[in-house]
PDB file of C-alpha atoms in Angstrom:
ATOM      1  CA  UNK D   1    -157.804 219.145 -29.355  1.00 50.00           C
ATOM      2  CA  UNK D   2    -156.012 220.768 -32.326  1.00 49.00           C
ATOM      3  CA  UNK D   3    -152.117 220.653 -33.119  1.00 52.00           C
ATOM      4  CA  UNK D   4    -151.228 224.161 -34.389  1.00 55.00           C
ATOM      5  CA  UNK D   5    -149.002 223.864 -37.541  1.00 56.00           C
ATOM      6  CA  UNK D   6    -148.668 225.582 -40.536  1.00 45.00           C
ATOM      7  CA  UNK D   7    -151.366 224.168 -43.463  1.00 52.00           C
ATOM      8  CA  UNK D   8    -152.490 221.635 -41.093  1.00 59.00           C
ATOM      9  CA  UNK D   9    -156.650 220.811 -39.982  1.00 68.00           C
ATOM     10  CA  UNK D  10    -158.063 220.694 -37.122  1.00 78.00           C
ATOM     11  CA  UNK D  11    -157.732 217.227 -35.239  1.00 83.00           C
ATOM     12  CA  UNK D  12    -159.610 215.118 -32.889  1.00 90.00           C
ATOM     13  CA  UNK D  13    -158.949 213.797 -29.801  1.00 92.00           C
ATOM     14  CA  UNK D  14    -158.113 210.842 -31.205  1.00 90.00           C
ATOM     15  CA  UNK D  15    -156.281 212.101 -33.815  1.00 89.00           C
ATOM     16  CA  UNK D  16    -153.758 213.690 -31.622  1.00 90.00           C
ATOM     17  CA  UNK D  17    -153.803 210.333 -28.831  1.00 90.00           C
ATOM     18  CA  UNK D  18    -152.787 208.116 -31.920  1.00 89.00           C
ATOM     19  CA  UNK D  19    -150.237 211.330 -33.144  1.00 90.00           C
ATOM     20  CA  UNK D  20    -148.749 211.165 -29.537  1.00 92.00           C
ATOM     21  CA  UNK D  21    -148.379 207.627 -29.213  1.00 90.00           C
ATOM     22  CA  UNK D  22    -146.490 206.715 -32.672  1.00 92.00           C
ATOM     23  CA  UNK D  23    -144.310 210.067 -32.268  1.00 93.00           C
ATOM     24  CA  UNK D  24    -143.276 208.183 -28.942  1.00 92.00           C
ATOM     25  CA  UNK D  25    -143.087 204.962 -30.614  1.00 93.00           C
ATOM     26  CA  UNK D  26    -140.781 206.460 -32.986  1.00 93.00           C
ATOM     27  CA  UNK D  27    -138.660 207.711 -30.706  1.00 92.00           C
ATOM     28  CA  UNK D  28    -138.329 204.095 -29.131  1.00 92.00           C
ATOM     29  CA  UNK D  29    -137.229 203.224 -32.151  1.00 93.00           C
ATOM     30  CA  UNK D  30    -134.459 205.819 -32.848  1.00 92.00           C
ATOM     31  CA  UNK D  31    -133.108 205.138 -29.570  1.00 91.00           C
ATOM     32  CA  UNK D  32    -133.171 201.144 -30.240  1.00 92.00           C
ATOM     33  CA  UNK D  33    -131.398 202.506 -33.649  1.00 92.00           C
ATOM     34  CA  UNK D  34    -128.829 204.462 -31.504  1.00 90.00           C
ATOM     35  CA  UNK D  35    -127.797 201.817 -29.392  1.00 90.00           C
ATOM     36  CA  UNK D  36    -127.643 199.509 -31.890  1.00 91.00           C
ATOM     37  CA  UNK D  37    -125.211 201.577 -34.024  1.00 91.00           C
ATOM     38  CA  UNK D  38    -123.256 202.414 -30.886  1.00 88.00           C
ATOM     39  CA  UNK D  39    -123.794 205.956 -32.061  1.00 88.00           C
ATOM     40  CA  UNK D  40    -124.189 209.042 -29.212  1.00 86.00           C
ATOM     41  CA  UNK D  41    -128.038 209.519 -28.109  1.00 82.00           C
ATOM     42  CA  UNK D  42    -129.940 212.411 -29.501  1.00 82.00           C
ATOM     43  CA  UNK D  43    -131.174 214.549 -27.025  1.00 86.00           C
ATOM     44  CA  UNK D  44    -134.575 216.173 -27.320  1.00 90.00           C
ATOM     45  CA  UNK D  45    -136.545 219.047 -25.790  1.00 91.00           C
ATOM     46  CA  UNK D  46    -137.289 217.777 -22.104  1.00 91.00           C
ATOM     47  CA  UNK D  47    -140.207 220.314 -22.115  1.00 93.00           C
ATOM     48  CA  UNK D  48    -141.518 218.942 -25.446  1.00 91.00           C
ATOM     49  CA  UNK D  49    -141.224 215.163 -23.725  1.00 92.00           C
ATOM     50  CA  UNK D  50    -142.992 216.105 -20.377  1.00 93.00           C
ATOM     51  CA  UNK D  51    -145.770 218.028 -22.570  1.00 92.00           C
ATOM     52  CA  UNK D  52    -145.895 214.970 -24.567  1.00 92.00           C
ATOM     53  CA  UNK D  53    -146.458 212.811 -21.378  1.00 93.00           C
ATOM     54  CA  UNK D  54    -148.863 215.065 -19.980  1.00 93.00           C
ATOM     55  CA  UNK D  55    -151.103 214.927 -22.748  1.00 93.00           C
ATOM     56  CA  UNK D  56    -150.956 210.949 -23.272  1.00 92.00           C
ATOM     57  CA  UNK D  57    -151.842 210.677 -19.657  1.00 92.00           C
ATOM     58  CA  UNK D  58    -155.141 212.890 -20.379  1.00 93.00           C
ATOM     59  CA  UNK D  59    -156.098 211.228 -23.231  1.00 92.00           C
ATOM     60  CA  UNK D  60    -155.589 207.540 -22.179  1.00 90.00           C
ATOM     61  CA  UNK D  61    -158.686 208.455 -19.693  1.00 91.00           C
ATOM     62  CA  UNK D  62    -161.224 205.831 -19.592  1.00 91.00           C
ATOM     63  CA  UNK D  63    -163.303 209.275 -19.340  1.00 92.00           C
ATOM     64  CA  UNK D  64    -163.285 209.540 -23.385  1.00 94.00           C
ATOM     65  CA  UNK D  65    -165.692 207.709 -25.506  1.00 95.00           C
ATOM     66  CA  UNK D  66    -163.119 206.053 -27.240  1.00 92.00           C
ATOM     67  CA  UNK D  67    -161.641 204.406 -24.689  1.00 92.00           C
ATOM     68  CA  UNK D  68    -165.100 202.066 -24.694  1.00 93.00           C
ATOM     69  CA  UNK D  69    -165.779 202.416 -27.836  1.00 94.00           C
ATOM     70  CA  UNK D  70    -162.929 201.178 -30.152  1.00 93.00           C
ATOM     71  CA  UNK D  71    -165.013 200.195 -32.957  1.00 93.00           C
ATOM     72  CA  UNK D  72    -166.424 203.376 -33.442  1.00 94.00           C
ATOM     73  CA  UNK D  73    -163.022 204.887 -33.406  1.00 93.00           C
ATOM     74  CA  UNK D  74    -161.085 203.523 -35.509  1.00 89.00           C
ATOM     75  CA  UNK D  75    -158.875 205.676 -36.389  1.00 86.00           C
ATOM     76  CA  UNK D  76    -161.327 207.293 -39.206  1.00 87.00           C
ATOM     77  CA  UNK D  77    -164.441 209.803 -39.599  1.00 88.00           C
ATOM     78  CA  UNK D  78    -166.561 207.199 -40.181  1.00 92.00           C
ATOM     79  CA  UNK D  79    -168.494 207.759 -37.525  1.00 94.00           C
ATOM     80  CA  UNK D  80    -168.566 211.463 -37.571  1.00 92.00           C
ATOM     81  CA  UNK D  81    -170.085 211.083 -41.398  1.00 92.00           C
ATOM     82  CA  UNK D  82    -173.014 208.437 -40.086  1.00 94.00           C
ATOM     83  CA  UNK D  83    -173.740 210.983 -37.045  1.00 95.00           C
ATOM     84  CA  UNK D  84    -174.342 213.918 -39.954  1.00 91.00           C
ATOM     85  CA  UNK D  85    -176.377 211.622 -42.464  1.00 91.00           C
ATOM     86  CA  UNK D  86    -178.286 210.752 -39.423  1.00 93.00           C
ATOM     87  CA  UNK D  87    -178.780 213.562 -37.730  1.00 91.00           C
ATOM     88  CA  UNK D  88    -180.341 215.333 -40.768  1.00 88.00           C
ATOM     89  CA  UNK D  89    -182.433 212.448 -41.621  1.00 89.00           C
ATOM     90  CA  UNK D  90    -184.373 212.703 -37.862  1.00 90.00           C
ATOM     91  CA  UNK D  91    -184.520 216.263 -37.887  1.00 86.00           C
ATOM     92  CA  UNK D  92    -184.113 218.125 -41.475  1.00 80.00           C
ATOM     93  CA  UNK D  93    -186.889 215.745 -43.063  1.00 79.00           C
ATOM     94  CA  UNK D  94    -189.654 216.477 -40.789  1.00 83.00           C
ATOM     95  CA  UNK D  95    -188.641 220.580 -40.922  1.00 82.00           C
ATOM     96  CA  UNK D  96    -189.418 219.781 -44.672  1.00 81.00           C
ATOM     97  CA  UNK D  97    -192.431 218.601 -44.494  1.00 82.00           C
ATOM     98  CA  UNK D  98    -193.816 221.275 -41.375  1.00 85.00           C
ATOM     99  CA  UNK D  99    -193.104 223.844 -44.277  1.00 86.00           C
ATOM    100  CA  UNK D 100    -194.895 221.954 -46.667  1.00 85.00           C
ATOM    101  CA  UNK D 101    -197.981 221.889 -44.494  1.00 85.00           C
ATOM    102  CA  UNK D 102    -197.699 225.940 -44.239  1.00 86.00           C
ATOM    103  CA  UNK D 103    -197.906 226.410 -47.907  1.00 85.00           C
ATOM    104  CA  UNK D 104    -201.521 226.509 -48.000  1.00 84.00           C
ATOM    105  CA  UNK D 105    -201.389 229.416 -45.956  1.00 86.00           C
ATOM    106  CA  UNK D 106    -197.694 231.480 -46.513  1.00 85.00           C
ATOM    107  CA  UNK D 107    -196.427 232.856 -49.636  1.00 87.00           C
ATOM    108  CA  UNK D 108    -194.049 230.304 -51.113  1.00 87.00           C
ATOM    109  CA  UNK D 109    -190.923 232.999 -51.224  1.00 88.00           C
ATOM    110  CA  UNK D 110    -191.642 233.550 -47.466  1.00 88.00           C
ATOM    111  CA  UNK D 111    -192.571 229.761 -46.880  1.00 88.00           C
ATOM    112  CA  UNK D 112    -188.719 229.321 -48.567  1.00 87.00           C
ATOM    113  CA  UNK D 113    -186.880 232.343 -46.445  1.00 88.00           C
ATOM    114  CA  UNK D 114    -188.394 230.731 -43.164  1.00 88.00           C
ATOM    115  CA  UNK D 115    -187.495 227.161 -43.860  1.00 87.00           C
ATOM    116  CA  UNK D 116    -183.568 227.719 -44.525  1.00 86.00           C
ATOM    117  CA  UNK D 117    -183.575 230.371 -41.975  1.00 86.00           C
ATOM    118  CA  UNK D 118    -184.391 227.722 -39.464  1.00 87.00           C
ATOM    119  CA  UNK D 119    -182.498 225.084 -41.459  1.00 84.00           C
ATOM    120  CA  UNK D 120    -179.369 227.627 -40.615  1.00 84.00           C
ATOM    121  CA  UNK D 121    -179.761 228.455 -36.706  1.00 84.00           C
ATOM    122  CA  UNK D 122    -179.986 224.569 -36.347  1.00 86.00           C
ATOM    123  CA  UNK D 123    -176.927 223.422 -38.514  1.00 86.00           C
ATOM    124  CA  UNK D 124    -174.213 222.342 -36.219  1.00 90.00           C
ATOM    125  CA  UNK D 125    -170.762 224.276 -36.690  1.00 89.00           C
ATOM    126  CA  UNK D 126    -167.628 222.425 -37.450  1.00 90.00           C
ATOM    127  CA  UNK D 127    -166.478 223.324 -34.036  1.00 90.00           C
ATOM    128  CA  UNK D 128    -169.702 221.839 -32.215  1.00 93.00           C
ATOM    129  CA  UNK D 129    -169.598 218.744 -34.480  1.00 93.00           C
ATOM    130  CA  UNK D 130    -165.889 218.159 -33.411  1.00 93.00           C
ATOM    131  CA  UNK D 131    -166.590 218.821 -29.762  1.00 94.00           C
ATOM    132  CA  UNK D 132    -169.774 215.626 -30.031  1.00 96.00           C
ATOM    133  CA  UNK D 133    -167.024 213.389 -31.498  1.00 96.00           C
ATOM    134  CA  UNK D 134    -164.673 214.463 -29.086  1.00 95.00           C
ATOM    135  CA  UNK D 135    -166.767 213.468 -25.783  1.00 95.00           C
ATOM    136  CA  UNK D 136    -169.856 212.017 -26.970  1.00 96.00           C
ATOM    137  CA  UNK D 137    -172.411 213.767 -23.882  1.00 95.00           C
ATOM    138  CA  UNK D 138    -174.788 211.156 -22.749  1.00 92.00           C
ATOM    139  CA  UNK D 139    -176.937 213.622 -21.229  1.00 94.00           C
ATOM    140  CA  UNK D 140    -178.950 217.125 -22.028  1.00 94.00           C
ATOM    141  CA  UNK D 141    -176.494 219.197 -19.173  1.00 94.00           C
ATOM    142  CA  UNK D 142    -173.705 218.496 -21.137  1.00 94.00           C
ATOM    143  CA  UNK D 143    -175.297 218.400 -24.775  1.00 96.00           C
ATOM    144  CA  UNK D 144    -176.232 222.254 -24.041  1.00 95.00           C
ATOM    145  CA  UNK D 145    -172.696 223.233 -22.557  1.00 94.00           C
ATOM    146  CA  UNK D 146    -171.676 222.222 -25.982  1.00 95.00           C
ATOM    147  CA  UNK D 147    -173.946 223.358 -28.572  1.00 95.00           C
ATOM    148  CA  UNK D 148    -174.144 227.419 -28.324  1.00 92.00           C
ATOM    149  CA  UNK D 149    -177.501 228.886 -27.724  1.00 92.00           C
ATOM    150  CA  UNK D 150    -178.836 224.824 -27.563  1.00 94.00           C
ATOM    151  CA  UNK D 151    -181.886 226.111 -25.924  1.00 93.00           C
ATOM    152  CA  UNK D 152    -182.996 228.750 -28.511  1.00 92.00           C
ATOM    153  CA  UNK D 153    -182.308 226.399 -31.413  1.00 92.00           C
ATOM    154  CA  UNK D 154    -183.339 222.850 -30.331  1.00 93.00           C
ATOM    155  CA  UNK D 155    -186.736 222.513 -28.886  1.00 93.00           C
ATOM    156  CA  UNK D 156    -186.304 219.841 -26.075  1.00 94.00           C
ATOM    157  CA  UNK D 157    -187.537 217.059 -28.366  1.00 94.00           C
ATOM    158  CA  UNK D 158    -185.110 217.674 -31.188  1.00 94.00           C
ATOM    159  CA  UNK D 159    -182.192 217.935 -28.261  1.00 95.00           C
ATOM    160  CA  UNK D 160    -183.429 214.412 -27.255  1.00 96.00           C
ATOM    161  CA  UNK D 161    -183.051 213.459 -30.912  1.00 95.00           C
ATOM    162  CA  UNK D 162    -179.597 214.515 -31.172  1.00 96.00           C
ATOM    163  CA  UNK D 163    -178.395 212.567 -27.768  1.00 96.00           C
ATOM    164  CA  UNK D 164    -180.412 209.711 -29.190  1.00 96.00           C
ATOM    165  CA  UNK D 165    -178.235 209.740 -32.383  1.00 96.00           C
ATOM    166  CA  UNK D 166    -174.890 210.316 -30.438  1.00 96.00           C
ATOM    167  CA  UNK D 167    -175.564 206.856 -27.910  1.00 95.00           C
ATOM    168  CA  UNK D 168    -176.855 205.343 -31.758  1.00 95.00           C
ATOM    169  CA  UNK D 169    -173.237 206.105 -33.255  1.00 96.00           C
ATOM    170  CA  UNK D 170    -170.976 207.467 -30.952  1.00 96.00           C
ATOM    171  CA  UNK D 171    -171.489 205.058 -27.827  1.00 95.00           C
ATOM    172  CA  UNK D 172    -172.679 202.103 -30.187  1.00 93.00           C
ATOM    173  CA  UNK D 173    -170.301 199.444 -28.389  1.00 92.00           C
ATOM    174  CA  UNK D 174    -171.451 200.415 -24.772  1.00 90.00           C
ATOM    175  CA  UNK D 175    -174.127 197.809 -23.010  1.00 86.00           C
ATOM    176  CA  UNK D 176    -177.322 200.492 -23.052  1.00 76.00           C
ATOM    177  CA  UNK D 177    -178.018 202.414 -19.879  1.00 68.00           C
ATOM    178  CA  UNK D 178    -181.271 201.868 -17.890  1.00 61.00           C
ATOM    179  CA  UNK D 179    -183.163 205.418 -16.748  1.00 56.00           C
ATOM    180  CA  UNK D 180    -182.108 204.279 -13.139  1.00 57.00           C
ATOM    181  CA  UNK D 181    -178.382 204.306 -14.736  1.00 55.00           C
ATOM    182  CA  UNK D 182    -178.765 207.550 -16.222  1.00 51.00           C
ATOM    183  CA  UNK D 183    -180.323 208.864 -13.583  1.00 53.00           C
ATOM    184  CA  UNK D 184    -177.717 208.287 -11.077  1.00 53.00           C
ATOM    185  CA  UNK D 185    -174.816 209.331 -13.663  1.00 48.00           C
ATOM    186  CA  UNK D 186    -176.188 212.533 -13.827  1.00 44.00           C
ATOM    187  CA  UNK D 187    -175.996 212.726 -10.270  1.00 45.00           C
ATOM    188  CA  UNK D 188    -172.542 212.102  -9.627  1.00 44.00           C
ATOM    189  CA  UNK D 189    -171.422 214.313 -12.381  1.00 42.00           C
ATOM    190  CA  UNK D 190    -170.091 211.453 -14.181  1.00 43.00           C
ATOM    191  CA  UNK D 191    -172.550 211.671 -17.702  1.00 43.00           C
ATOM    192  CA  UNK D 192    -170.344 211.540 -20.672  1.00 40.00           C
ATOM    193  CA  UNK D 193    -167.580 210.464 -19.144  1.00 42.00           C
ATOM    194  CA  UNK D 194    -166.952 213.253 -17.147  1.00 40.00           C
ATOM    195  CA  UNK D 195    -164.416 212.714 -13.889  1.00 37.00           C
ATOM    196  CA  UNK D 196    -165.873 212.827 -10.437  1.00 33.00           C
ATOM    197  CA  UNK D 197    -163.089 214.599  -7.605  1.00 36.00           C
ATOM    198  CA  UNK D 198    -162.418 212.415  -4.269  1.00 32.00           C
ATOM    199  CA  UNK D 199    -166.263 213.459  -2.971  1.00 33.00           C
ATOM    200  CA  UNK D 200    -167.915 212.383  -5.925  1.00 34.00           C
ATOM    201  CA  UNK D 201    -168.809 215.784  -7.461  1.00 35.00           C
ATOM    202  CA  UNK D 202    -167.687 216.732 -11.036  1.00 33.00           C
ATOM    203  CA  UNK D 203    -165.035 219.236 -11.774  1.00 33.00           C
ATOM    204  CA  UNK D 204    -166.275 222.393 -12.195  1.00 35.00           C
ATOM    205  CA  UNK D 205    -164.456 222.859 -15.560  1.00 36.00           C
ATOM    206  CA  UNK D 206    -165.744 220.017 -17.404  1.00 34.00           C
ATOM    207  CA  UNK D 207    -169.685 221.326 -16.387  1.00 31.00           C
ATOM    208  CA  UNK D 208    -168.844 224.623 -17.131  1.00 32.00           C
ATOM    209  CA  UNK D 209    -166.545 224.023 -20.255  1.00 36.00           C
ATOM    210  CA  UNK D 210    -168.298 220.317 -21.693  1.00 37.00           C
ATOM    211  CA  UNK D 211    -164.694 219.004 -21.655  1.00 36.00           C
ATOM    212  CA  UNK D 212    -161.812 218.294 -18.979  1.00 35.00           C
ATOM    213  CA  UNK D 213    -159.263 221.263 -19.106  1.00 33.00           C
ATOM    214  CA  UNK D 214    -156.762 221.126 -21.433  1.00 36.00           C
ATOM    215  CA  UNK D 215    -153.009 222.086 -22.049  1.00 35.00           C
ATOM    216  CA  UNK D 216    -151.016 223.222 -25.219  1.00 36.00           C
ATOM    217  CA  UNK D 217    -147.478 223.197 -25.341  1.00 34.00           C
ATOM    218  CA  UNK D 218    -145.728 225.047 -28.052  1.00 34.00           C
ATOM    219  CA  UNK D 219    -142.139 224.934 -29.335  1.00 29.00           C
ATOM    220  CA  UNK D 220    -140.338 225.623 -26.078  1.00 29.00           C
ATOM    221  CA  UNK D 221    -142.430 223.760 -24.229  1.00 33.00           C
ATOM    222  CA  UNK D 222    -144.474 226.211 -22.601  1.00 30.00           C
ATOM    223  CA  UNK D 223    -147.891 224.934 -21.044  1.00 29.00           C
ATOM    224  CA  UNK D 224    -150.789 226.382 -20.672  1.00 30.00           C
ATOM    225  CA  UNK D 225    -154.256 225.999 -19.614  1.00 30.00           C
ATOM    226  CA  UNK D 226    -157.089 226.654 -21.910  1.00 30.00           C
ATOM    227  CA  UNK D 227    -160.695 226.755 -20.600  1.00 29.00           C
ATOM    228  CA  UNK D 228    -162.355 228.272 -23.534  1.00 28.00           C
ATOM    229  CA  UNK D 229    -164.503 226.850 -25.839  1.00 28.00           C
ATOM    230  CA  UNK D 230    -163.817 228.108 -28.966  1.00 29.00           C
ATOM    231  CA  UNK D 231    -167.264 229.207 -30.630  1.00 29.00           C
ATOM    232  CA  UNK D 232    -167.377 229.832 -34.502  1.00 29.00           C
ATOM    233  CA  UNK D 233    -168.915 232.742 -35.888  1.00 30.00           C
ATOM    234  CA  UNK D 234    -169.067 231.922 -39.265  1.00 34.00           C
ATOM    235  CA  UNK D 235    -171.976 231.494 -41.641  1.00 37.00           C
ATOM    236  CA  UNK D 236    -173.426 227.800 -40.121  1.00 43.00           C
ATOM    237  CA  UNK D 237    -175.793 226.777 -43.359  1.00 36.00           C
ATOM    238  CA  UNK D 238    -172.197 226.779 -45.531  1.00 33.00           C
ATOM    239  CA  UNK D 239    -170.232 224.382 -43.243  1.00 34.00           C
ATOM    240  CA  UNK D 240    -172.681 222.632 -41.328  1.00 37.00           C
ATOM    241  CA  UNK D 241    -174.708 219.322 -42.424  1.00 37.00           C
ATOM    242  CA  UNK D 242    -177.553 221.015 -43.411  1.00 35.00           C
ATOM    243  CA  UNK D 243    -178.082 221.529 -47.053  1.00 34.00           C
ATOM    244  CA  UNK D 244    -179.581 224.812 -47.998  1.00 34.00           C
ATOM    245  CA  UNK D 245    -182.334 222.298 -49.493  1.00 34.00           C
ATOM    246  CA  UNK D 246    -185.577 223.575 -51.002  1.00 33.00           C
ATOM    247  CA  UNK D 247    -189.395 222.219 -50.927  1.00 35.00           C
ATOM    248  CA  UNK D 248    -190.438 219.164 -53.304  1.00 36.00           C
ATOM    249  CA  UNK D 249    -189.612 218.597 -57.078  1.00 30.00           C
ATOM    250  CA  UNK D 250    -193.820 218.929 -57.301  1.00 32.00           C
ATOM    251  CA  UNK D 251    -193.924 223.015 -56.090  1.00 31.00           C
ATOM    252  CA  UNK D 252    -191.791 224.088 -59.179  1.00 31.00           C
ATOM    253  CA  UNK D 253    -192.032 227.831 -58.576  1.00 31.00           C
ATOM    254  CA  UNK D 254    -190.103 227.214 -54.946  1.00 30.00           C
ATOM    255  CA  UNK D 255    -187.082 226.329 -56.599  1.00 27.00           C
ATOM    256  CA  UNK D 256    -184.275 228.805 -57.703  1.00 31.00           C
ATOM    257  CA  UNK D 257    -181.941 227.969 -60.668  1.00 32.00           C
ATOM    258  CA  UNK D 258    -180.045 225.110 -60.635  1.00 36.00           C
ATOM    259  CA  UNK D 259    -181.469 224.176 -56.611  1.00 36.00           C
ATOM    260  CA  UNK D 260    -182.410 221.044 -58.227  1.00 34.00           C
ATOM    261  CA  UNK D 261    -179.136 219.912 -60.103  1.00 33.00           C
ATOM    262  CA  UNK D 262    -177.297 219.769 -55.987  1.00 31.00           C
ATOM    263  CA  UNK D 263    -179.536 218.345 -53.964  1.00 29.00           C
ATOM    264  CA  UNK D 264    -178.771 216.000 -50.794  1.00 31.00           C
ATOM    265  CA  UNK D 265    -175.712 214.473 -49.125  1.00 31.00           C
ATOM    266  CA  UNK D 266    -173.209 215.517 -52.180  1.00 27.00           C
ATOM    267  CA  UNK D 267    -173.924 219.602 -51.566  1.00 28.00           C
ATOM    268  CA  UNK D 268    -173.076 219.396 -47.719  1.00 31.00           C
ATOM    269  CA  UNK D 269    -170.291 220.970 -46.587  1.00 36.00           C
ATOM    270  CA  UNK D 270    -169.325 218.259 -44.260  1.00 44.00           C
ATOM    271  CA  UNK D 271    -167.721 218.975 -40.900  1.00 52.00           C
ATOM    272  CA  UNK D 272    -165.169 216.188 -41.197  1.00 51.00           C
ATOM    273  CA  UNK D 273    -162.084 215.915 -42.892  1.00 49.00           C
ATOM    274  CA  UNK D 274    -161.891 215.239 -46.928  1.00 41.00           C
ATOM    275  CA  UNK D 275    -159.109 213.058 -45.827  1.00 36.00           C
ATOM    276  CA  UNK D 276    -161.410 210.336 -44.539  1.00 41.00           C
ATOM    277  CA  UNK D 277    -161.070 207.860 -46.794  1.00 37.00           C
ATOM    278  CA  UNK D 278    -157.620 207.940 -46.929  1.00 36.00           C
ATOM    279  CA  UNK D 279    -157.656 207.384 -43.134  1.00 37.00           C
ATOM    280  CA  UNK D 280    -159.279 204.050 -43.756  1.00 37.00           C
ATOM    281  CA  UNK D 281    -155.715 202.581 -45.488  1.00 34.00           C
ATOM    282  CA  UNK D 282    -153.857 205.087 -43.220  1.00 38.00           C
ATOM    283  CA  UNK D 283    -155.018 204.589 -39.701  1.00 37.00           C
ATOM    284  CA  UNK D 284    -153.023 207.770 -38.237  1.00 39.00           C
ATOM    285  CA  UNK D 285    -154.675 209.620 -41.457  1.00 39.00           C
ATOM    286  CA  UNK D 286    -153.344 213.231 -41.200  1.00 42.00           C
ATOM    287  CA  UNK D 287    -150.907 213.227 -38.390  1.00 43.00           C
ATOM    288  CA  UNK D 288    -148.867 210.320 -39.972  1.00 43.00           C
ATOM    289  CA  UNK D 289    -146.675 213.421 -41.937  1.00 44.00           C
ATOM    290  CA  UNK D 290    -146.544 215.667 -38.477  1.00 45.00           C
ATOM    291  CA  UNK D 291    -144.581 212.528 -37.343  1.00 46.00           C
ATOM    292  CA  UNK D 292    -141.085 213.751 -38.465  1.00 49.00           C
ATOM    293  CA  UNK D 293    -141.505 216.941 -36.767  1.00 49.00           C
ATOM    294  CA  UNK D 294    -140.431 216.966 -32.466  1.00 51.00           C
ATOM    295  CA  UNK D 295    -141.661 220.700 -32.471  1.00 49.00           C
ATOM    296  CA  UNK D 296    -145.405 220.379 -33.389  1.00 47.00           C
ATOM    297  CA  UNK D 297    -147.459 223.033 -30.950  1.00 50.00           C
ATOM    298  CA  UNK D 298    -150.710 221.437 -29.314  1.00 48.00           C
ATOM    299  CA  UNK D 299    -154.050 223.421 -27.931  1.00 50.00           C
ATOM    300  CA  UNK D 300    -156.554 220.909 -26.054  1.00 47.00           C
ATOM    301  CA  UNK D 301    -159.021 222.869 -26.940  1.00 44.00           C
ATOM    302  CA  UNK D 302    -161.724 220.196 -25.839  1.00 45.00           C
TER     303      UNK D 302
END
C-alpha cells in the first residue's frame, strides 16, 4: 500500500494503518476542540471518511503479519534492514565462494561477469522487498506469486532459504508451526495469513495476486479496485541488497578500481526508507507530516 502525494515514498502497510488511525485520532480531537469552543463543526469529505473506514477495516485484519507480530513492527524498518543483512549473508556468501571454486577453470574476467550477473537476477526489487514486509508468505505458493520469475532465479533450496529468513524476522513472535501445521494451512488456503471464504477455500485474488485486493481512494473519494502487482523494471543489482561485490582481497587482478574502497553493507542500495532511524524517535516516521492533509490519495497496491 502506497499513499500517492507529491515528493512522498512509498509506504507500508503499516505505515499507512498507523497514518489512518492518528489522521482519525486527530479528527477526534478537532471535534472534542469544536465542542469545547462551542464553535460550528467542520464538515469533511464523506467519501474521504468512508474510504478512510474502508481501509482501517482491511488493515486491522488479523490476516497481516503485524497483527501477531507487534514486536517486529514497530512502527520502524528495523526489521526490513535485518531481513536484507540476512538474506545476503545465507545466500550471497556461498555464490562467492561457488565462483571461487570455478577459478581454477574460467577466466577471471568471465569468472567476474558470471558472478554479478547472477548476483543481479537474484537481488530482490524494492517492490518485492516491500511486498515480503507487507504479508510475510509462510509458504513457497505464495513466496513465488510474489517474487517475479521466483522459479528461474531461486533454485528450490535458496527459495526455502528465503521463507526460512522471513518466519526468522518477519514472524519472529509467532509460536513455530509443526509440518502437520503447515501442512494443513496450505490446504485451507490460509498460509500467510491469507482469508479463507465461508467453504474454507482462499480467495482467488490473494493466490493469484499474493495479497487481499485492495482499494485507493483519491481526492473525491473515488474507489477503486486494484489487482495488479506492480512489477519493477528497473536495473535490480542498483536498488536491491545485493552489492555488486567482487572475489577475495587475495585474487588482486579480479578487482576493478576502487571495488575495494565500497565493499559490504555501506554500498547497498537498501530497499527501505533512509528515514529509518528517524522512525525509531518518530513512531509514525514519514506519514506523521501527511497528517495535516484530509485529501491524501491511497493505492493498496498489496
Amino acid at each position: 500500500m502506497k499513499v500517492l502525494d507529491a515528493g512522498t515514498e512509498n509506504l507500508s502497510n503499516m505505515d499507512v494503518m498507523n497514518w489512518i488511525a492518528a489522521k482519525k485520532a486527530q479528527h477526534a480531537e478537532e471535534d472534542a476542540a469544536d465542542k469545547k469552543n462551542k464553535q460550528k463543526f467542520k464538515p469533511r469529505p464523506k467519501k474521504f471518511l468512508k474510504a478512510l473506514d474502508r481501509h482501517h477495516r482491511e488493515l486491522n485484519s488479523s490476516k497481516y503479519p503485524y497483527a501477531r507480530n507487534p514486536n517486529v513492527y514497530d512502527g520502524t524498518y528495523t526489521a526490513m534492514e535485518k531481513f536484507d543483512m540476512l538474506l545476503t549473508e545465507r545466500l550471497c556468501t556461498p555464490l562467492e565462494a561457488k565462483y571461487i571454486d570455478l577459478l581454477t577453470s574460467m577466466d577471471k574476467d568471465e569468472c567476474m561477469k558470471r558472478m554479478e550477473a547472477e548476483q543481479e537476477a537474484k537481488g530482490l526489487t524494492p517492490t518485492e522487498h516491500l511486498m515480503l514486509f507487507n504479508l510475510a508468505p509462510a509458504g513457497v505458493e505464495q513466496l513465488q506469486t510474489m517474487l517475479e520469475n521466483c522459479e528461474e532465479r531461486f533454485s528450490a533450496e535458496e527459495q526455502q532459504v528465503i521463507l526460512d529468513c522471513i518466519l526468522e524476522v518477519y514472524r519472529a513472535d509467532e509460536p513455530k508451526k509443526t509440518d502437520g501445521d503447515e501442512e494443513d494451512a496450505v490446504m485451507n488456503g490460509t498460509e500467510a495469513g491469507f482469508s479463507a471464504d465461508a467453504t474454507g477455500g482462499a480467495k482467488e485474488d490473494a493466490v493469484m495476486n499474493g495479497a487481499e485486493a485492495g482499494s485507493d481512494a483519491d481526492v473525491t473519494g473515488r474507489v477503486k479496485e486494484e489487482h495488479e502487482v506492480h512489477a519493477y523494471s528497473g536495473n535490480r543489482g542498483s536498488l536491491s541488497p545485493w552489492s555488486k561485490r567482487t572475489l577475495p582481497m587475495d585474487i588482486d587482478s579480479v578487482y576493478r578500481p576502487g571495488d575495494n574502497e565500497n565493499l559490504g553493507p555501506s554500498r547497498i542500495s537498501r530497499p527501505y526508507p533512509s528515514t529509518a532511524k528517524k522512525a525509531n524517535a518518530e513512531p509514525l516516521g514519514r506519514a506523521n507530516r501527511l497528517l495535516e492533509h484530509d485529501d491524501i490519495d491511497v493505492d493498496m497496491m498489496d
